[in-house]
PDB file of C-alpha atoms in Angstrom:
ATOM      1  CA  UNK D 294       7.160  12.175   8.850  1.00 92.00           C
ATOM      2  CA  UNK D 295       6.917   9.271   6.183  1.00 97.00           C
ATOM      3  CA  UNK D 296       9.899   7.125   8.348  1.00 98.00           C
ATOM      4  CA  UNK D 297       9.267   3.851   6.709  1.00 98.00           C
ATOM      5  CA  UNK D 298      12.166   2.065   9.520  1.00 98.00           C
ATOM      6  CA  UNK D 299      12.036  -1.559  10.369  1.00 97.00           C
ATOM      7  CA  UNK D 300       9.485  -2.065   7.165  1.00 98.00           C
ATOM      8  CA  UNK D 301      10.553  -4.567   4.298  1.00 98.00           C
ATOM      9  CA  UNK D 302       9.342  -3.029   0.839  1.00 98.00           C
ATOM     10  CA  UNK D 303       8.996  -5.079  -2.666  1.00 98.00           C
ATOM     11  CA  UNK D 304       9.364  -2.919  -5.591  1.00 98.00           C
ATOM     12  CA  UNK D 305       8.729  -4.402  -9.596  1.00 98.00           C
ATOM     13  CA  UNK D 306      11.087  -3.337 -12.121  1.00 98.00           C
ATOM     14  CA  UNK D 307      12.986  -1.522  -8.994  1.00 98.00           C
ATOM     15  CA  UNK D 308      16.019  -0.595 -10.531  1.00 98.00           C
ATOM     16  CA  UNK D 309      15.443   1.404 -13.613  1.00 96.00           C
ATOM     17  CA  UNK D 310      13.197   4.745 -14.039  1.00 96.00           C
ATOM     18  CA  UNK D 311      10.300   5.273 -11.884  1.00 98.00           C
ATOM     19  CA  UNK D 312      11.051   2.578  -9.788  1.00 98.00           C
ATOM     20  CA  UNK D 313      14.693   2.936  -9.118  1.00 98.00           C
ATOM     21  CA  UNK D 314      13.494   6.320  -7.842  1.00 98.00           C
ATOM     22  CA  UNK D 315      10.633   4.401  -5.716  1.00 98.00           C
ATOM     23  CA  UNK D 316      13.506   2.517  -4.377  1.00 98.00           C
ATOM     24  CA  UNK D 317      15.849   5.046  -3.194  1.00 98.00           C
ATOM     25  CA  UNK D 318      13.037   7.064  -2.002  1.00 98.00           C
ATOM     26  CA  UNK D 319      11.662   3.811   0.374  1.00 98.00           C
ATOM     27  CA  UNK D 320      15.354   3.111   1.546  1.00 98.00           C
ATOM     28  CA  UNK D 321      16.108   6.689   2.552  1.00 98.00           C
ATOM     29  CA  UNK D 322      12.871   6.701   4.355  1.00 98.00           C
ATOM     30  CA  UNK D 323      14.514   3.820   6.331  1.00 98.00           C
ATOM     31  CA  UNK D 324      13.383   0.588   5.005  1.00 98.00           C
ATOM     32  CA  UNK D 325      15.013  -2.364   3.683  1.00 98.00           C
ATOM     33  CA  UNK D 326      14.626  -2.375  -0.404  1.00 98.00           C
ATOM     34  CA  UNK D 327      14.074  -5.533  -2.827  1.00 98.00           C
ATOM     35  CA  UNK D 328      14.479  -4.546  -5.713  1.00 98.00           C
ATOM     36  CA  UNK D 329      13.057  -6.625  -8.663  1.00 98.00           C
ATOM     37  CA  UNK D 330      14.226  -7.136 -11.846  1.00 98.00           C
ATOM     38  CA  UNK D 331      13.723  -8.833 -14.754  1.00 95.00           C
ATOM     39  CA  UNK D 332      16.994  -9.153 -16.717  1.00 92.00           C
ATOM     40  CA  UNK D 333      19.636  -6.110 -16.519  1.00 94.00           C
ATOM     41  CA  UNK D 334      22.013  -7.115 -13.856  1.00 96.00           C
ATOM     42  CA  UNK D 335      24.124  -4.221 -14.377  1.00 97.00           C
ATOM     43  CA  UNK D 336      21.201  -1.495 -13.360  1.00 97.00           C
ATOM     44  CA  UNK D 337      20.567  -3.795 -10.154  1.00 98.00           C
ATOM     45  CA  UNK D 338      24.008  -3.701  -9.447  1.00 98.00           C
ATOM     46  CA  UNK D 339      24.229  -0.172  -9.840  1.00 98.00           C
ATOM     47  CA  UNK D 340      20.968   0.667  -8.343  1.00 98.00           C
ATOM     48  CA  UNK D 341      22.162  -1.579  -4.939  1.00 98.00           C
ATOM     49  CA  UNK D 342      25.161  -0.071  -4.382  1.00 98.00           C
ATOM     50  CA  UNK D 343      23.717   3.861  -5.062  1.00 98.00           C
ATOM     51  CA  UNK D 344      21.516   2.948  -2.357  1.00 98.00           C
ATOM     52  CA  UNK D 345      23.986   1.827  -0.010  1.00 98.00           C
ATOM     53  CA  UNK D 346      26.265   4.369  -1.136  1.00 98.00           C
ATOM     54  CA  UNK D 347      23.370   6.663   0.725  1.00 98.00           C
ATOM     55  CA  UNK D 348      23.295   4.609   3.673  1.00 98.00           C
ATOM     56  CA  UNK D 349      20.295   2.836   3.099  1.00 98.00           C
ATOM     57  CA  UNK D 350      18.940  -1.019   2.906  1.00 98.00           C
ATOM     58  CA  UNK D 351      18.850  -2.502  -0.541  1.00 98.00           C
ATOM     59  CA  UNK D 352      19.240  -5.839  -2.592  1.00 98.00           C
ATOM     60  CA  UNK D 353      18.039  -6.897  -6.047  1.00 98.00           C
ATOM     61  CA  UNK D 354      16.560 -10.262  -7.112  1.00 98.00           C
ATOM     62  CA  UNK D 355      15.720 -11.583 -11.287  1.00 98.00           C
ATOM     63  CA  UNK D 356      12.465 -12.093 -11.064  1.00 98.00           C
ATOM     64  CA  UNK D 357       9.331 -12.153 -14.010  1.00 98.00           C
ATOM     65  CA  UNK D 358       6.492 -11.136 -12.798  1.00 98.00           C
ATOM     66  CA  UNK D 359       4.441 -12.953 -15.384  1.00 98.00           C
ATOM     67  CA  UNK D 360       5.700 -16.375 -13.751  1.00 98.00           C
ATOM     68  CA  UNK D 361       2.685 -16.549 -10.890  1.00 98.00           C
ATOM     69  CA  UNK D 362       4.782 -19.721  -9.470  1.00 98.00           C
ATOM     70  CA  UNK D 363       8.643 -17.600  -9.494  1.00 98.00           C
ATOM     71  CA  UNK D 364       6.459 -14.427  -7.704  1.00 98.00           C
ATOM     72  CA  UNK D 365       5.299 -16.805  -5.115  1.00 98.00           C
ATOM     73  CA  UNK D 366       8.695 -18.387  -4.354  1.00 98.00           C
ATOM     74  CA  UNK D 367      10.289 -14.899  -4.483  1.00 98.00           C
ATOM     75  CA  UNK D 368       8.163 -13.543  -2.018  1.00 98.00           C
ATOM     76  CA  UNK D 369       8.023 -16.440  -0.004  1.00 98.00           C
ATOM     77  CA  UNK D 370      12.005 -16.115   0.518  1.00 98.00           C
ATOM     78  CA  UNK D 371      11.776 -12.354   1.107  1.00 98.00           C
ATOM     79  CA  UNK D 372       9.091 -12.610   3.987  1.00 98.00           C
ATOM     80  CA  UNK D 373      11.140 -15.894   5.270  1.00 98.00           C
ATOM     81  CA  UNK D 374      14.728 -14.246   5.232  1.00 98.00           C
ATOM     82  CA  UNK D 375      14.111 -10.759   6.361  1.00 98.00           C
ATOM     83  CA  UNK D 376      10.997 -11.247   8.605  1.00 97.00           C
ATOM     84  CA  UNK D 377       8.060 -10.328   7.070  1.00 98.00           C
ATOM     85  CA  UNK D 378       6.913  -7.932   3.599  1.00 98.00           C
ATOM     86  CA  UNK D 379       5.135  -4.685   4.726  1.00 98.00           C
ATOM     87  CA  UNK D 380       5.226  -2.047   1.298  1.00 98.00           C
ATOM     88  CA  UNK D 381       4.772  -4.069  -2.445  1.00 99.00           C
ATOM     89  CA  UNK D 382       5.065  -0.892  -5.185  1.00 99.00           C
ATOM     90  CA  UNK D 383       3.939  -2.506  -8.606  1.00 98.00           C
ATOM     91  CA  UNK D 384       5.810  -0.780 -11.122  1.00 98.00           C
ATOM     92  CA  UNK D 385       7.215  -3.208 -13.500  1.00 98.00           C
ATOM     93  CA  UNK D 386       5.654  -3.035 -16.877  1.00 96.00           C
ATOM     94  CA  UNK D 387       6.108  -2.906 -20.514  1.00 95.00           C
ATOM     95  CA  UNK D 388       4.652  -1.108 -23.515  1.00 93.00           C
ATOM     96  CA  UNK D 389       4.024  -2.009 -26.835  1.00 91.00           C
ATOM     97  CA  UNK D 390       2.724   0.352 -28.621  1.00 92.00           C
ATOM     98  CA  UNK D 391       0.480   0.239 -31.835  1.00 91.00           C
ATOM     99  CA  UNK D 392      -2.574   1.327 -33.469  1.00 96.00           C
ATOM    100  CA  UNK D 393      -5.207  -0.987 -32.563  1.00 97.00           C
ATOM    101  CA  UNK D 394      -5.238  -2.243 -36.555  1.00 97.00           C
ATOM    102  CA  UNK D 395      -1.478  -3.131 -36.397  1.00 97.00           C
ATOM    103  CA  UNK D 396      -1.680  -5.024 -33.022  1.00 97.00           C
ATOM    104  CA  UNK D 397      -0.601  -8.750 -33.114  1.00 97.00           C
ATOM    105  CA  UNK D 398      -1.972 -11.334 -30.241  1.00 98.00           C
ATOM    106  CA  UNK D 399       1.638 -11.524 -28.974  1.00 97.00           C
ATOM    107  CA  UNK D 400       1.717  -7.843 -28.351  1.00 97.00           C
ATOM    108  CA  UNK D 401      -1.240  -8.137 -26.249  1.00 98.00           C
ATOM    109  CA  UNK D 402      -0.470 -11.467 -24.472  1.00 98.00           C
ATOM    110  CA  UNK D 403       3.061 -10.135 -23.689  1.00 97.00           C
ATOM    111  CA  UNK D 404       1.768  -6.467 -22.585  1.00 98.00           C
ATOM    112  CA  UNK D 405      -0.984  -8.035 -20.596  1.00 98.00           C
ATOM    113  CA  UNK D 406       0.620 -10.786 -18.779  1.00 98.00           C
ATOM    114  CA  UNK D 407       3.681  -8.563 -17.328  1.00 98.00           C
ATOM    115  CA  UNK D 408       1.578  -5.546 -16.446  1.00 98.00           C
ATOM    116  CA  UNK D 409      -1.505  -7.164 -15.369  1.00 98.00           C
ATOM    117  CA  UNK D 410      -1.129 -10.592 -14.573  1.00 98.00           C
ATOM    118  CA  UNK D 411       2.264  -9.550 -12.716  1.00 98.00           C
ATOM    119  CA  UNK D 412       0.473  -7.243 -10.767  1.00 98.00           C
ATOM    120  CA  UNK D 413      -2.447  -9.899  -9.689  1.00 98.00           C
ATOM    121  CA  UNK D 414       0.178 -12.424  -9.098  1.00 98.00           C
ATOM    122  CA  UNK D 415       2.435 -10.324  -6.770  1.00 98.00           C
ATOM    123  CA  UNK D 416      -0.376  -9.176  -4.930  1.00 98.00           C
ATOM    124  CA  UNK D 417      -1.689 -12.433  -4.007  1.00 98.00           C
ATOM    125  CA  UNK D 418       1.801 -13.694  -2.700  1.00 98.00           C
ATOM    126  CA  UNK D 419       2.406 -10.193  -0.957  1.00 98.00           C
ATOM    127  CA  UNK D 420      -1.349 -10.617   0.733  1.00 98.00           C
ATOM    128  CA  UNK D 421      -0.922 -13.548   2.890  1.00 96.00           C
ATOM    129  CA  UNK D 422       1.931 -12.067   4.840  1.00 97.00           C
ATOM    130  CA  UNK D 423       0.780  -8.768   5.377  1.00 98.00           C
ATOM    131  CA  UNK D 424      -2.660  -9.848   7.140  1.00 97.00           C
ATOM    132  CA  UNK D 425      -0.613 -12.414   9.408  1.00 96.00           C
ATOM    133  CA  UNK D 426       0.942  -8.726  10.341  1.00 96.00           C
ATOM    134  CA  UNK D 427      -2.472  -7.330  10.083  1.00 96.00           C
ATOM    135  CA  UNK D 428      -0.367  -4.151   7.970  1.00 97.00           C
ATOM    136  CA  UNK D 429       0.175  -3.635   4.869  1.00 98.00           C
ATOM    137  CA  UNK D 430       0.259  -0.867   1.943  1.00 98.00           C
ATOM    138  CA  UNK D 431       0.196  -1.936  -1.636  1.00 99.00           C
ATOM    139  CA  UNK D 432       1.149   1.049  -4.495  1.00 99.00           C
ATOM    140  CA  UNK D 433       0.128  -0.305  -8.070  1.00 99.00           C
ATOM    141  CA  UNK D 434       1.524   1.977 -10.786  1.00 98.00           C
ATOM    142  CA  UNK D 435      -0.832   3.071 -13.655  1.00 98.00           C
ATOM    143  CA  UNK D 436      -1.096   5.257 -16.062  1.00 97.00           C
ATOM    144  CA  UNK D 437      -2.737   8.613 -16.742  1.00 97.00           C
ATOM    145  CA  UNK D 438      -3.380   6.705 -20.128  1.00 96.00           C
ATOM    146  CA  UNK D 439      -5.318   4.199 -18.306  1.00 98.00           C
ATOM    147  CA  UNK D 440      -7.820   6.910 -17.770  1.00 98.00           C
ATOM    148  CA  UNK D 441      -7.689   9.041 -21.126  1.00 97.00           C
ATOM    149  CA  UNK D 442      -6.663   6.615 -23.284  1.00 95.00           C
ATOM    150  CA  UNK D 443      -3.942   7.755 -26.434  1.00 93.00           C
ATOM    151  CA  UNK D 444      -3.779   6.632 -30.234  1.00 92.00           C
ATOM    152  CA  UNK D 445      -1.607   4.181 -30.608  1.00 93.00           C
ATOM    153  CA  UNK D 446      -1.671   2.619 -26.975  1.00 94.00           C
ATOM    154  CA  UNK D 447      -5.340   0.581 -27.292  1.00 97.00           C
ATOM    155  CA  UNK D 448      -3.325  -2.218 -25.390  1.00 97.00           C
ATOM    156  CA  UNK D 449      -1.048  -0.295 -23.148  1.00 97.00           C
ATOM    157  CA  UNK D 450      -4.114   1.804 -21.624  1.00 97.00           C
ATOM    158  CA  UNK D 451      -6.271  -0.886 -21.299  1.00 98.00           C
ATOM    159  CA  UNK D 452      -3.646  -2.741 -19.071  1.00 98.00           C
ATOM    160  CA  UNK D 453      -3.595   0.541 -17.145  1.00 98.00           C
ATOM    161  CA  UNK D 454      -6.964   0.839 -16.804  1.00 98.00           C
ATOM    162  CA  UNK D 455      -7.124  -2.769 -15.500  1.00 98.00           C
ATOM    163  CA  UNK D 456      -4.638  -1.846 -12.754  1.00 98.00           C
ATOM    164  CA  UNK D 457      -7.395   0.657 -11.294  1.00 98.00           C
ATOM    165  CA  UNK D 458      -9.814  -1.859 -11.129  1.00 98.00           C
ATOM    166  CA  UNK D 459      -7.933  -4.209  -9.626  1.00 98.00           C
ATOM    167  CA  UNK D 460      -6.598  -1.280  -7.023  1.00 98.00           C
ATOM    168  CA  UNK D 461     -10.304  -0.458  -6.467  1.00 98.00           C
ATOM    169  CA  UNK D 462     -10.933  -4.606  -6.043  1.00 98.00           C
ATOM    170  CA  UNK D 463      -8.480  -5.330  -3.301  1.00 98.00           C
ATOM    171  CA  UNK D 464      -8.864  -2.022  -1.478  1.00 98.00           C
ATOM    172  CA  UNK D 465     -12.172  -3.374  -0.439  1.00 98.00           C
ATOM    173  CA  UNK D 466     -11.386  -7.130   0.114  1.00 98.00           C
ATOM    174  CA  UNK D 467      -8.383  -6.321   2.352  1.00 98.00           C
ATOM    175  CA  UNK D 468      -8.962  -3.269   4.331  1.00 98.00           C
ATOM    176  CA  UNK D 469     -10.153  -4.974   6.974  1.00 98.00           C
ATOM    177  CA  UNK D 470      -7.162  -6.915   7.766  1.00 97.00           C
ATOM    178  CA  UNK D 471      -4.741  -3.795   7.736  1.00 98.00           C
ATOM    179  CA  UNK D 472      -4.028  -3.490   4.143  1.00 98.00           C
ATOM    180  CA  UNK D 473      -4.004  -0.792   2.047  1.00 98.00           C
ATOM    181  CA  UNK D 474      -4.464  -1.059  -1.999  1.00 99.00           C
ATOM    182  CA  UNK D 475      -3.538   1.815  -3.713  1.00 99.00           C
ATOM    183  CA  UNK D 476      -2.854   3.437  -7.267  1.00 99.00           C
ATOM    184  CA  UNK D 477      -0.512   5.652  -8.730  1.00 98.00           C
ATOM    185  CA  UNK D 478      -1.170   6.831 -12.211  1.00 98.00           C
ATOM    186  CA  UNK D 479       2.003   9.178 -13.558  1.00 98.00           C
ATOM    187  CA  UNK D 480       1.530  11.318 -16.547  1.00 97.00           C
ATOM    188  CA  UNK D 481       4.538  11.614 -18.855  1.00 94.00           C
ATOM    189  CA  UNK D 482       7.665  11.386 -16.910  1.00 96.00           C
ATOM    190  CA  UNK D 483      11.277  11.643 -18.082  1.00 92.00           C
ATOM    191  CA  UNK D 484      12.022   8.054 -18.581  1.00 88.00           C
ATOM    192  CA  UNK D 485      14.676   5.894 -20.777  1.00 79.00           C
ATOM    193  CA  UNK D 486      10.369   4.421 -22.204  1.00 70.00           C
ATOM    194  CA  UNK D 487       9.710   8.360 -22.985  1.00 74.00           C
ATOM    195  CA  UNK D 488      13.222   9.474 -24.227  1.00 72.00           C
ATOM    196  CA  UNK D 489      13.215   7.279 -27.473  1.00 67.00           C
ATOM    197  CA  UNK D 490       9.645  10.351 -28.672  1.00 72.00           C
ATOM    198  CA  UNK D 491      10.124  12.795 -30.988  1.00 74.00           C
ATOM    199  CA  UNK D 492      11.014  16.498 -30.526  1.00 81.00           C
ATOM    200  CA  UNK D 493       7.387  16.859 -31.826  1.00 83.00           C
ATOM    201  CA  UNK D 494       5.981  14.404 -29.450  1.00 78.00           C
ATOM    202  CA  UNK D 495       7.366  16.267 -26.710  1.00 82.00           C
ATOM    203  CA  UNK D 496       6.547  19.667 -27.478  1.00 87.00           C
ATOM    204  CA  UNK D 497       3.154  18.489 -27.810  1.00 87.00           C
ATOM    205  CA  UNK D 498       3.128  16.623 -24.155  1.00 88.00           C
ATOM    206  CA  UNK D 499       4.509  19.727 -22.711  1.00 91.00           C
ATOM    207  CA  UNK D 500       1.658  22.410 -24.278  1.00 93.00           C
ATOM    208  CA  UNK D 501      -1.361  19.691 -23.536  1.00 92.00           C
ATOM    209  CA  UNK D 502       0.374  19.730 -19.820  1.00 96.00           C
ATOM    210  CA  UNK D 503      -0.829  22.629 -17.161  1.00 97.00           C
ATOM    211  CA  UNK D 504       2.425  22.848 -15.582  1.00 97.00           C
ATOM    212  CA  UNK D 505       4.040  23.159 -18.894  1.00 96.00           C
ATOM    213  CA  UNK D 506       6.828  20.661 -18.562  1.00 94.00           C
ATOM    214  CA  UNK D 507       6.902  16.997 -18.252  1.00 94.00           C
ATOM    215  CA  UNK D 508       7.623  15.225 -14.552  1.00 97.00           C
ATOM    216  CA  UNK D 509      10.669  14.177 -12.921  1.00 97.00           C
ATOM    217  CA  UNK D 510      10.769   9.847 -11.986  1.00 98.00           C
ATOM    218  CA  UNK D 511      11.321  11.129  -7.577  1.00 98.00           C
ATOM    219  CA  UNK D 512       7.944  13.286  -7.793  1.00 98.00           C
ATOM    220  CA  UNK D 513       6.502  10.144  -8.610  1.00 98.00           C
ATOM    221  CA  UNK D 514       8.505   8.287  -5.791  1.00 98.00           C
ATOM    222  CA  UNK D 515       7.287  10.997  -3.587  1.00 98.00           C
ATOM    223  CA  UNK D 516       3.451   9.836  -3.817  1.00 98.00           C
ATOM    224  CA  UNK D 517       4.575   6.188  -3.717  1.00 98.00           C
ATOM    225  CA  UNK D 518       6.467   7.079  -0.553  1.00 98.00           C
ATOM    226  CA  UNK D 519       3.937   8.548   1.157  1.00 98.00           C
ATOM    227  CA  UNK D 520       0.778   5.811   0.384  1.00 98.00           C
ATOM    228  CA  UNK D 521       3.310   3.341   1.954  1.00 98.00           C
ATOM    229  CA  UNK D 522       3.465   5.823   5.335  1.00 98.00           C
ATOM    230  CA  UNK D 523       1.944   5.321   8.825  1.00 98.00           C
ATOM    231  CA  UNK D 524       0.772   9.065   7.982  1.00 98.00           C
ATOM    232  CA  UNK D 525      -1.535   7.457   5.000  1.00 98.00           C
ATOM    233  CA  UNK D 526      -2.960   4.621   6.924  1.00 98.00           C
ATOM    234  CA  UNK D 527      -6.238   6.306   6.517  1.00 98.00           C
ATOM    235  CA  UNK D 528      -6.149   6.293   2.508  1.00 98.00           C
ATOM    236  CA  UNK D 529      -7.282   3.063   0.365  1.00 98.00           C
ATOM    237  CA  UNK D 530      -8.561   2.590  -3.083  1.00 98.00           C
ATOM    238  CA  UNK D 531      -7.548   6.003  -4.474  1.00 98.00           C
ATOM    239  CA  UNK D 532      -5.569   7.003  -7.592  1.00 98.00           C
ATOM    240  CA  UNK D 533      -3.034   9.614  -6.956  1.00 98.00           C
ATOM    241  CA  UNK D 534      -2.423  11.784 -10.286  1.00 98.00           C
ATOM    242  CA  UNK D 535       0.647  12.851 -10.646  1.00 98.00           C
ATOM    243  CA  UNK D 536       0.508  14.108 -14.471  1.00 98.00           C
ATOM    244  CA  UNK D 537       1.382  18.078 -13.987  1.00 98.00           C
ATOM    245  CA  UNK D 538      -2.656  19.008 -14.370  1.00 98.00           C
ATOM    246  CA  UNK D 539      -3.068  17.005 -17.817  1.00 96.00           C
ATOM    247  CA  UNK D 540      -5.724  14.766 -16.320  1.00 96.00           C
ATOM    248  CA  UNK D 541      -7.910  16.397 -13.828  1.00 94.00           C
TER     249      UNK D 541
END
């Protein structure tokens, strides 16, 4: 179950955190791996040759997202080079986090052009290509902030939230050529973005958390990998939690 062979997959940010663990979850699964990123060469080095280290498919390209022009090119060459695109995960983002009184219009143009705009952008160069296939499965990461909202992320959340709509959006304009749009929103997962908290921080994720600790970045590739399957071809505009019971 959840063979992914044959199938070219796109992931954002693809070589650090959540989505390096997207990446060698897709290429053990059997398909062949682009992994973007935006401008640490030494994690895409490292993350390419882990995953052929394992036997799988994998190469990295610099891209940024926010550049709707570069995201077109990029995918452009991908489809081109190796045949087609059949899996886009949209995971690369960026947080800058600040009480809503503190927040500057840079904060907001930066936050909202990588994790929203990116995501529009990629989506619209990834589309063409997968309904010429007639298949497709797009995985757009969110947040469980994007549904709960937090203090001190009024412009993080809200770019979450935006990436449901959006999910919810394309589900509907594209299902009918063969393409699913769906959402993953993690809770608090053990990240280099969540390592800087506090002790206190922590300890109070963990006690407002159901399963008491927080999540690991491959149980999040493990609902990633299985919206891009044959086995969910049936699933589209849905937002898979996976935030240990703290949003229900």
């Amino acid at each position: 179950m959840f063979r992914l062979d044959g199938k070219i997959a796109l992931v954002t940010g693809g070589t650090r955190g959540i989505g390096r663990a997207c990446s060698e979850a897709l290429a053990a699964a059997g398909a062949h791996v682009v992994m973007a990123y935006r401008g640490n060469e030494d994690a895409a080095k490292d993350a390419t040759a882990a995953i052929e280290a394992a036997g799988g498919k994998a190469e990295a390209v610099k891209l940024d997202v926010a550049s709707a022009d570069t995201v077109a090119e990029t995918i452009k060459d991908i489809t081109k080079r190796l045949g087609g695109l059949h899996i886009l995960v949209n995971n690369a983002g960026i947080a800058r986090d600040q009480l809503l009184m503190r927040v500057k219009q840079d904060e907001v143009d930066d936050t909202f052009s990588t994790n929203v705009a990116g995501t529009i952008w990629c989506c619209k160069a990834a589309i063409r290509p997968m309904m010429r296939a007639k298949e497709g499965r797009i995985i757009n990461l969110s947040s469980v902030v994007g549904e709960t909202g937090n203090p001190g992320q009024a412009v993080y959340s809200a770019s979450k939230a935006a990436i449901l709509g959006l999910t919810k959006t394309l589900a509907r304009e594209y299902a009918s050529r063969g393409v699913t749009v769906n959402a993953v929103a993690p809770g608090y997962i053990d990240t280099d973005m969540t390592s800087s908290l506090s002790d206190e921080i922590k300890e109070g994720i963990v006690s407002s958390t159901p399963l008491g600790r927080v999540g690991r970045p491959e149980e999040v590739a493990a609902a990633v990998l299985f919206l891009a399957s044959e086995e969910a071809g049936y699933i589209t505009g849905q937002v898979l939690r996976v935030n240990g019971g703290m949003y229900v």
